[in-house]
Short mmCIF file of C-alpha atoms in Angstrom, two decimals:
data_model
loop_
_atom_site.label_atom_id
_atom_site.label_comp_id
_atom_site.label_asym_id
_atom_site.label_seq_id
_atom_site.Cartn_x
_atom_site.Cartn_y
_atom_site.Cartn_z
CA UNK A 774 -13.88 -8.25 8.04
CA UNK A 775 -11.98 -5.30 9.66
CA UNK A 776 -12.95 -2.85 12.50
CA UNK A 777 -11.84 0.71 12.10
CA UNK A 778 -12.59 4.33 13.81
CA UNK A 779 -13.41 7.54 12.43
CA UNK A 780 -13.88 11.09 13.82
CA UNK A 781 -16.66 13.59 13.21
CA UNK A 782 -15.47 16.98 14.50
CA UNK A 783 -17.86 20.29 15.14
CA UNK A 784 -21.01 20.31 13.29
CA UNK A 785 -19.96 17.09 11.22
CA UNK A 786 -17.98 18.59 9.31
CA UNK A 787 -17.54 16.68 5.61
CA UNK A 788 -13.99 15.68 6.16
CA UNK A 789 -14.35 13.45 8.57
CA UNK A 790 -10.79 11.90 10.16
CA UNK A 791 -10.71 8.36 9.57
CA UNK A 792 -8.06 6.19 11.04
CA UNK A 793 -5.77 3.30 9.77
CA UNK A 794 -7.62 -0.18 9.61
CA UNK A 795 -6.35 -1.74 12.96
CA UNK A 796 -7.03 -5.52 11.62
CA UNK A 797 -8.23 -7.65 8.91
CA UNK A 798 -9.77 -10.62 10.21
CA UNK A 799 -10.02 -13.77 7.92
CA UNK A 800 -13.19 -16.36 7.88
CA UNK A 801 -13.26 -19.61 6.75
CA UNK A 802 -11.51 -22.90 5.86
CA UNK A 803 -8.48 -23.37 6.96
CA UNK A 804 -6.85 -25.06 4.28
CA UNK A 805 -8.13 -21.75 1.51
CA UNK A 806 -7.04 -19.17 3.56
CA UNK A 807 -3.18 -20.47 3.57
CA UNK A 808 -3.92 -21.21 -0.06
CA UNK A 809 -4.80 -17.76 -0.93
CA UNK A 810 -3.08 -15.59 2.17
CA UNK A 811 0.15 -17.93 2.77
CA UNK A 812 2.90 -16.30 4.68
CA UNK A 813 0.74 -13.20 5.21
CA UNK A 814 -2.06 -15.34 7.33
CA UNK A 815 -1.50 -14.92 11.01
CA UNK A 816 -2.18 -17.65 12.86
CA UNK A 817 -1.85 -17.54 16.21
CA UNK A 818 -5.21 -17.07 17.38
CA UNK A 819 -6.03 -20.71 16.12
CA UNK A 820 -2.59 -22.88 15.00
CA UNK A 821 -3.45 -26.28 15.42
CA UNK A 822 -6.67 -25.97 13.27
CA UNK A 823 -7.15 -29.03 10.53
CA UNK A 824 -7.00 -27.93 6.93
CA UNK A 825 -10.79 -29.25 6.51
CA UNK A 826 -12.12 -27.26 9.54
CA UNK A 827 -13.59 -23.38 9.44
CA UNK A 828 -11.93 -20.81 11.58
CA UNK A 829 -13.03 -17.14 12.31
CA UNK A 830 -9.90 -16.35 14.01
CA UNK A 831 -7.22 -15.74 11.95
CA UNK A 832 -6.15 -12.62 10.40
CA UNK A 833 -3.48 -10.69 8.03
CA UNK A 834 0.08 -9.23 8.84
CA UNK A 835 -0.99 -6.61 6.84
CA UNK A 836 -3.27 -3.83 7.46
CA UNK A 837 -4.59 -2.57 3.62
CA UNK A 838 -7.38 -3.79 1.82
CA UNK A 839 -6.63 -3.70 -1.43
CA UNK A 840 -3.84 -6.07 -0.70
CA UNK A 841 -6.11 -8.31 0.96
CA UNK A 842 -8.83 -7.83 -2.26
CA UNK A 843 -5.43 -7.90 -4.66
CA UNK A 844 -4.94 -11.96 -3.42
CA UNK A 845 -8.44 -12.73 -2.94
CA UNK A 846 -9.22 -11.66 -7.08
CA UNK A 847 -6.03 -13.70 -7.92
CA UNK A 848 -7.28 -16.75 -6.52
CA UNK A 849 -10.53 -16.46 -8.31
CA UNK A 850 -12.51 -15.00 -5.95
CA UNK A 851 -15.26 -12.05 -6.55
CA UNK A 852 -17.33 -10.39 -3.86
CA UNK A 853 -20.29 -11.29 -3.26
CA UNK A 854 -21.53 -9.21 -0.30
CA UNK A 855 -20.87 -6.13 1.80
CA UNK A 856 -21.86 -5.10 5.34
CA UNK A 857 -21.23 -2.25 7.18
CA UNK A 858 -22.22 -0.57 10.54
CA UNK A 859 -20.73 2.19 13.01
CA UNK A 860 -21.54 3.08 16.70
CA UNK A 861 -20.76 6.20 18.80
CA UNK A 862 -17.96 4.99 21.33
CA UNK A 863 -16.87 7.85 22.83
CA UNK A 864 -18.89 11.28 23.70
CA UNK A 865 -19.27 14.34 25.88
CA UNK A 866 -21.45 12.33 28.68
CA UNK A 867 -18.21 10.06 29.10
CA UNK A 868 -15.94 12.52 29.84
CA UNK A 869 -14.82 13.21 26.10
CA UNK A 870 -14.99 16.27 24.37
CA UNK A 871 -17.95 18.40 23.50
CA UNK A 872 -17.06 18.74 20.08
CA UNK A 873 -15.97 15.39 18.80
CA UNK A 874 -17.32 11.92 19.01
CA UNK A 875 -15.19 9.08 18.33
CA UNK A 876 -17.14 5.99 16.15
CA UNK A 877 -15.83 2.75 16.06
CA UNK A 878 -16.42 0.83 12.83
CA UNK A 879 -16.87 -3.11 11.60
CA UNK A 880 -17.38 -3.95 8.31
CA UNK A 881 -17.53 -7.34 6.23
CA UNK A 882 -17.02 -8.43 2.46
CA UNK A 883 -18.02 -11.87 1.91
CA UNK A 884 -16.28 -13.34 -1.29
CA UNK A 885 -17.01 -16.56 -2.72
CA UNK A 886 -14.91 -18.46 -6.33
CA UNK A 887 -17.10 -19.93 -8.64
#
């Protein structure tokens, strides 16, 4: 999964601004994601987790997708599942400006290997 933000100017206009993915954050057991992240697995949040046991709190050192989707189809895996959503985190009534609001994003793929 990964959260990201996007900006809708005047109007919504069609080219909306989207920024950088901040994080990509890795589900599942331990001992798969080092098998197909390795060296690019962060794991800080959780470092003393057994090899058997799930985790939700790891994620990558790098920040595009496509890399991420690049190792996950290498290892065998396909996607299975997509889920998106976005919110309105910033407006006028808190102080922001008129003519922008600022979303915030989180979105999942769910990938399993036959």
């Amino acid at each position: 999964g990964y959260r990201g933000s996007y900006t809708i100017g005047r109007e919504a206009q069609a080219d909306a601004k989207f920024r950088r993915v901040a994080r990509i954050t890795v589900c599942g057991k331990t001992a798969l994601a080092k098998e197909v992240f390795g060296e690019t697995l962060n794991e800080s949040r959780d470092p003393d987790r057994p090899p058997e046991r799930y985790t939700a709190r790891y994620y990558l050192k790098f920040n595009f997708l496509e890399q991420a989707f690049d190792r996950l189809s290498e290892a065998g895996f396909r996607m299975a599942a997509c889920s998106s959503t976005g919110t309105c985190a910033f407006g006028p009534e808190q102080g922001g400006p008129a003519d922008d609001k600022i979303w915030t994003s989180y979105t999942e793929y769910v990938f399993c290997r036959d």
